[in-house]
Amino acid sequence: MAPDMGMTDRTVETVRGLVYGPGGKQLDVHRPAGASGALPTVLLWHGIGPDERDVLEPLARTTAALGVLVLVPDWRSDAADGGRSQLLESLAFGRKEADGLGGDGASYVLAGWSAGAGAALGVALRPDAVAEWRPRAVVAVAGRYDLPARTTGTAPLDDLAAGHDPGVPVHLLHGTRDTVVDAHYSRDLAATLRTAGRAVTLQEPQTDHAGVIMTAYDPAADRCVPTTAEHAVRAGRLVGGVLAAAGA
């Protein structure tokens, strides 16, 4: 499918539907309109819902408006390998193509929400999964870290206990009203990283699992949809600011 250019405001340009891997999966590119020069780059992975890159568009565009190139790929948690190959293919695409899309491969932040959060942290903890590469930083939003990461097959907390080091700053964000993934998962990870002397930040906006990415869960659609609720807008701006600062 040919890329579809869409703009909902004058500050951010979105290119939709770029194919990133041999399986034909697609990603969207969000960048400041009219930007010149190499921009800090964020690869942002959605959660466990299959092919939900659109769910992250409000957050991605908010982040892009701060001067960042944001790549948001589809991936399928129900794939035979749990989505591992698609996640790693999107990472390989982003590393290879970021410069040509206006980004900066040297300022590459790996980020994820919900199941995508553990997947992002797993790459930093186990760089052997990607030919010994690490991002500039990891931003993990509303995740669990006691479960196997979709990228590595091992739980980040288990990797830390085994002596693996993320090697880069880890920025955690988690809504205090999250009833899907309790905030204690991020608190536990932050405490473990601090005990090990690793660079970590934790921020807890007053919102829920969907609100932290500027959305609300719609039971009829069975997916998260954009919202203008104050708590979600405030939280999304916070997350976007962390994403932008992590690549600066």
CSV table of C-alpha atoms in Angstrom, one decimal:
chain,number,residue,atom,x,y,z
A,1,MET,CA,0.0,0.0,0.0
A,2,ALA,CA,1.3,3.4,-0.9
A,3,PRO,CA,2.1,5.7,2.0
A,4,ASP,CA,-0.7,8.0,3.0
A,5,MET,CA,0.1,11.6,4.0
A,6,GLY,CA,-2.1,13.0,6.8
A,7,MET,CA,-1.8,16.2,8.8
A,8,THR,CA,-4.2,17.2,11.5
A,9,ASP,CA,-2.3,20.4,12.4
A,10,ARG,CA,0.4,22.5,10.9
A,11,THR,CA,3.2,21.5,13.2
A,12,VAL,CA,3.5,17.8,12.6
A,13,GLU,CA,3.6,15.8,9.5
A,14,THR,CA,2.6,12.1,9.4
A,15,VAL,CA,3.5,9.6,6.8
A,16,ARG,CA,1.4,6.4,7.2
A,17,GLY,CA,1.9,2.9,5.9
A,18,LEU,CA,5.6,2.4,5.2
A,19,VAL,CA,6.5,-1.3,4.9
A,20,TYR,CA,9.3,-2.2,7.3
A,21,GLY,CA,9.9,-5.9,7.0
A,22,PRO,CA,9.6,-9.0,4.7
A,23,GLY,CA,6.3,-9.8,6.3
A,24,GLY,CA,4.7,-6.6,4.9
A,25,LYS,CA,4.1,-5.0,8.3
A,26,GLN,CA,3.7,-1.2,8.3
A,27,LEU,CA,4.8,1.7,10.4
A,28,ASP,CA,3.9,5.4,10.6
A,29,VAL,CA,6.4,8.2,10.7
A,30,HIS,CA,5.6,11.4,12.7
A,31,ARG,CA,8.0,14.4,12.4
A,32,PRO,CA,7.9,18.2,12.8
A,33,ALA,CA,6.6,19.8,9.6
A,34,GLY,CA,9.3,21.5,7.7
A,35,ALA,CA,12.1,20.3,9.9
A,36,SER,CA,15.6,20.4,8.6
A,37,GLY,CA,18.7,18.6,9.9
A,38,ALA,CA,18.9,15.3,11.8
A,39,LEU,CA,16.2,14.9,14.5
A,40,PRO,CA,16.5,12.7,17.6
A,41,THR,CA,14.7,9.5,16.8
A,42,VAL,CA,12.2,7.4,18.9
A,43,LEU,CA,11.0,4.0,18.0
A,44,LEU,CA,7.7,3.5,19.9
A,45,TRP,CA,6.1,0.1,20.3
A,46,HIS,CA,2.4,-0.4,21.1
A,47,GLY,CA,1.0,-2.9,23.5
A,48,ILE,CA,-0.4,-6.4,23.3
A,49,GLY,CA,-3.3,-5.6,20.9
A,50,PRO,CA,-2.3,-6.8,17.4
A,51,ASP,CA,-1.5,-4.1,14.9
A,52,GLU,CA,-2.4,-1.1,17.0
A,53,ARG,CA,0.0,1.6,15.8
A,54,ASP,CA,-2.9,4.0,15.4
A,55,VAL,CA,-3.5,3.8,19.2
A,56,LEU,CA,-0.1,5.6,19.8
A,57,GLU,CA,-0.7,8.3,17.2
A,58,PRO,CA,-1.8,11.0,19.8
A,59,LEU,CA,1.3,10.5,21.8
A,60,ALA,CA,3.6,10.2,18.8
A,61,ARG,CA,2.3,13.4,17.3
A,62,THR,CA,2.7,15.2,20.7
A,63,THR,CA,6.3,14.0,20.9
A,64,ALA,CA,7.0,14.9,17.2
A,65,ALA,CA,5.9,18.5,17.9
A,66,LEU,CA,8.8,18.8,20.3
A,67,GLY,CA,11.3,18.3,17.5
A,68,VAL,CA,11.5,14.5,17.3
A,69,LEU,CA,11.2,11.9,14.6
A,70,VAL,CA,8.8,9.2,15.9
A,71,LEU,CA,8.4,5.8,14.3
A,72,VAL,CA,5.4,3.6,15.3
A,73,PRO,CA,5.2,0.1,13.9
A,74,ASP,CA,2.5,-2.5,13.9
A,75,TRP,CA,3.3,-5.9,15.4
A,76,ARG,CA,1.3,-8.9,16.4
A,77,SER,CA,1.5,-10.4,19.9
A,78,ASP,CA,-0.5,-13.4,18.5
A,79,ALA,CA,2.2,-14.3,16.0
A,80,ALA,CA,3.8,-17.7,16.5
A,81,ASP,CA,6.9,-16.1,18.1
A,82,GLY,CA,4.9,-13.7,20.2
A,83,GLY,CA,5.8,-10.8,17.9
A,84,ARG,CA,9.6,-11.1,18.4
A,85,SER,CA,10.6,-11.1,14.7
A,86,GLN,CA,8.3,-8.2,13.9
A,87,LEU,CA,9.6,-6.1,16.8
A,88,LEU,CA,13.2,-6.7,15.8
A,89,GLU,CA,12.5,-6.1,12.1
A,90,SER,CA,11.0,-2.7,13.0
A,91,LEU,CA,14.1,-2.0,15.0
A,92,ALA,CA,16.4,-3.0,12.2
A,93,PHE,CA,14.4,-0.8,9.8
A,94,GLY,CA,14.5,2.2,12.1
A,95,ARG,CA,18.2,1.9,12.6
A,96,LYS,CA,18.9,1.7,8.9
A,97,GLU,CA,16.4,4.2,7.6
A,98,ALA,CA,16.2,6.8,10.4
A,99,ASP,CA,18.7,9.1,8.7
A,100,GLY,CA,16.9,9.0,5.4
A,101,LEU,CA,13.6,9.9,7.1
A,102,GLY,CA,15.1,13.0,8.7
A,103,GLY,CA,16.2,11.3,12.0
A,104,ASP,CA,19.5,10.7,13.7
A,105,GLY,CA,20.5,7.1,14.2
A,106,ALA,CA,23.0,8.2,16.8
A,107,SER,CA,20.3,9.6,19.0
A,108,TYR,CA,18.0,6.6,18.9
A,109,VAL,CA,15.5,6.1,21.8
A,110,LEU,CA,13.7,2.8,22.2
A,111,ALA,CA,10.3,3.1,23.9
A,112,GLY,CA,7.2,1.1,24.4
A,113,TRP,CA,3.8,1.1,26.2
A,114,SER,CA,2.4,-1.8,28.1
A,115,ALA,CA,3.8,-5.0,26.5
A,116,GLY,CA,5.9,-2.8,24.4
A,117,ALA,CA,7.6,-1.4,27.5
A,118,GLY,CA,9.1,-4.7,28.5
A,119,ALA,CA,10.1,-5.4,24.9
A,120,ALA,CA,12.1,-2.2,24.8
A,121,LEU,CA,13.9,-2.7,28.1
A,122,GLY,CA,14.7,-6.3,27.1
A,123,VAL,CA,16.7,-5.1,24.1
A,124,ALA,CA,18.9,-2.9,26.4
A,125,LEU,CA,19.4,-5.7,28.9
A,126,ARG,CA,20.1,-8.3,26.2
A,127,PRO,CA,22.0,-6.5,23.3
A,128,ASP,CA,23.0,-10.0,22.1
A,129,ALA,CA,19.5,-10.1,20.6
A,130,VAL,CA,20.5,-7.3,18.2
A,131,ALA,CA,24.2,-7.8,17.4
A,132,GLU,CA,25.4,-6.0,20.6
A,133,TRP,CA,23.5,-2.8,19.9
A,134,ARG,CA,21.9,-0.6,22.5
A,135,PRO,CA,19.7,2.5,22.2
A,136,ARG,CA,20.6,5.9,23.6
A,137,ALA,CA,18.0,5.5,26.3
A,138,VAL,CA,14.9,3.4,27.1
A,139,VAL,CA,11.5,4.9,27.9
A,140,ALA,CA,9.1,2.3,29.3
A,141,VAL,CA,5.5,3.3,29.8
A,142,ALA,CA,3.0,1.3,32.0
A,143,GLY,CA,4.8,-2.0,31.6
A,144,ARG,CA,5.3,-5.2,33.5
A,145,TYR,CA,8.9,-6.4,33.9
A,146,ASP,CA,8.4,-9.8,35.7
A,147,LEU,CA,7.1,-11.4,32.4
A,148,PRO,CA,9.2,-12.5,29.5
A,149,ALA,CA,10.0,-9.6,27.1
A,150,ARG,CA,8.6,-10.1,23.7
A,151,THR,CA,12.0,-9.3,22.2
A,152,THR,CA,14.2,-11.6,24.3
A,153,GLY,CA,12.0,-14.3,25.9
A,154,THR,CA,13.4,-13.5,29.4
A,155,ALA,CA,11.9,-11.3,32.0
A,156,PRO,CA,13.8,-8.0,32.6
A,157,LEU,CA,13.8,-8.5,36.3
A,158,ASP,CA,15.3,-11.9,35.9
A,159,ASP,CA,17.9,-10.5,33.6
A,160,LEU,CA,18.8,-7.9,36.2
A,161,ALA,CA,19.0,-10.5,38.9
A,162,ALA,CA,21.4,-12.5,36.6
A,163,GLY,CA,23.7,-9.5,36.4
A,164,HIS,CA,22.7,-8.0,33.0
A,165,ASP,CA,23.1,-4.2,32.8
A,166,PRO,CA,20.8,-2.0,30.6
A,167,GLY,CA,23.9,0.2,30.0
A,168,VAL,CA,21.7,3.3,29.2
A,169,PRO,CA,19.3,5.5,31.2
A,170,VAL,CA,15.9,4.0,31.8
A,171,HIS,CA,12.9,6.3,32.1
A,172,LEU,CA,9.8,4.8,33.6
A,173,LEU,CA,6.3,6.3,33.5
A,174,HIS,CA,3.2,4.8,35.0
A,175,GLY,CA,-0.3,6.1,35.8
A,176,THR,CA,-1.3,6.0,39.4
A,177,ARG,CA,-4.8,5.0,38.5
A,178,ASP,CA,-3.8,2.1,36.2
A,179,THR,CA,-6.0,-0.9,36.9
A,180,VAL,CA,-4.7,-3.0,34.0
A,181,VAL,CA,-1.0,-3.0,35.0
A,182,ASP,CA,-0.5,-1.8,38.5
A,183,ALA,CA,2.0,0.9,39.1
A,184,HIS,CA,3.9,-1.3,41.5
A,185,TYR,CA,5.5,-3.1,38.6
A,186,SER,CA,7.3,0.1,37.6
A,187,ARG,CA,8.1,1.0,41.2
A,188,ASP,CA,9.7,-2.5,41.7
A,189,LEU,CA,11.8,-2.1,38.6
A,190,ALA,CA,12.9,1.4,39.6
A,191,ALA,CA,13.9,0.1,43.0
A,192,THR,CA,15.9,-2.8,41.5
A,193,LEU,CA,17.7,-0.5,39.1
A,194,ARG,CA,18.6,2.0,41.9
A,195,THR,CA,19.8,-0.7,44.1
A,196,ALA,CA,22.1,-1.9,41.3
A,197,GLY,CA,23.4,1.7,40.8
A,198,ARG,CA,21.8,2.1,37.4
A,199,ALA,CA,20.4,5.4,35.9
A,200,VAL,CA,16.6,5.4,36.3
A,201,THR,CA,13.8,7.9,36.6
A,202,LEU,CA,10.2,7.2,37.5
A,203,GLN,CA,7.2,9.5,37.1
A,204,GLU,CA,3.6,8.7,38.0
A,205,PRO,CA,1.0,10.9,36.4
A,206,GLN,CA,-2.5,10.8,37.8
A,207,THR,CA,-4.1,8.8,35.0
A,208,ASP,CA,-4.9,5.2,34.0
A,209,HIS,CA,-3.5,2.7,31.6
A,210,ALA,CA,-5.0,4.3,28.5
A,211,GLY,CA,-4.7,7.9,29.6
A,212,VAL,CA,-0.9,7.7,29.9
A,213,ILE,CA,-0.8,7.6,26.1
A,214,MET,CA,-3.5,10.3,25.6
A,215,THR,CA,-6.3,7.7,25.0
A,216,ALA,CA,-9.4,6.2,26.6
A,217,TYR,CA,-10.5,2.6,26.4
A,218,ASP,CA,-13.6,2.2,24.3
A,219,PRO,CA,-15.4,-1.1,25.2
A,220,ALA,CA,-17.5,-1.1,22.0
A,221,ALA,CA,-14.4,-0.9,19.8
A,222,ASP,CA,-12.3,-3.0,22.2
A,223,ARG,CA,-9.4,-0.6,21.8
A,224,CYS,CA,-8.0,2.7,23.0
A,225,VAL,CA,-9.2,5.8,21.2
A,226,PRO,CA,-8.0,9.4,21.4
A,227,THR,CA,-9.4,11.5,24.2
A,228,THR,CA,-9.2,15.2,25.2
A,229,ALA,CA,-9.8,14.3,28.9
A,230,GLU,CA,-7.6,16.7,31.0
A,231,HIS,CA,-5.8,13.9,32.9
A,232,ALA,CA,-4.9,12.1,29.7
A,233,VAL,CA,-3.7,15.2,27.8
A,234,ARG,CA,-1.6,16.2,30.8
A,235,ALA,CA,-0.1,12.7,31.1
A,236,GLY,CA,0.6,12.4,27.4
A,237,ARG,CA,2.4,15.7,27.4
A,238,LEU,CA,4.6,14.5,30.2
A,239,VAL,CA,5.4,11.3,28.4
A,240,GLY,CA,6.1,13.1,25.2
A,241,GLY,CA,8.5,15.5,27.0
A,242,VAL,CA,10.4,12.5,28.5
A,243,LEU,CA,10.6,10.9,25.1
A,244,ALA,CA,11.9,14.1,23.5
A,245,ALA,CA,14.4,14.8,26.3
A,246,ALA,CA,15.7,11.2,26.2
A,247,GLY,CA,17.0,11.6,22.6
A,248,ALA,CA,18.3,15.2,23.0
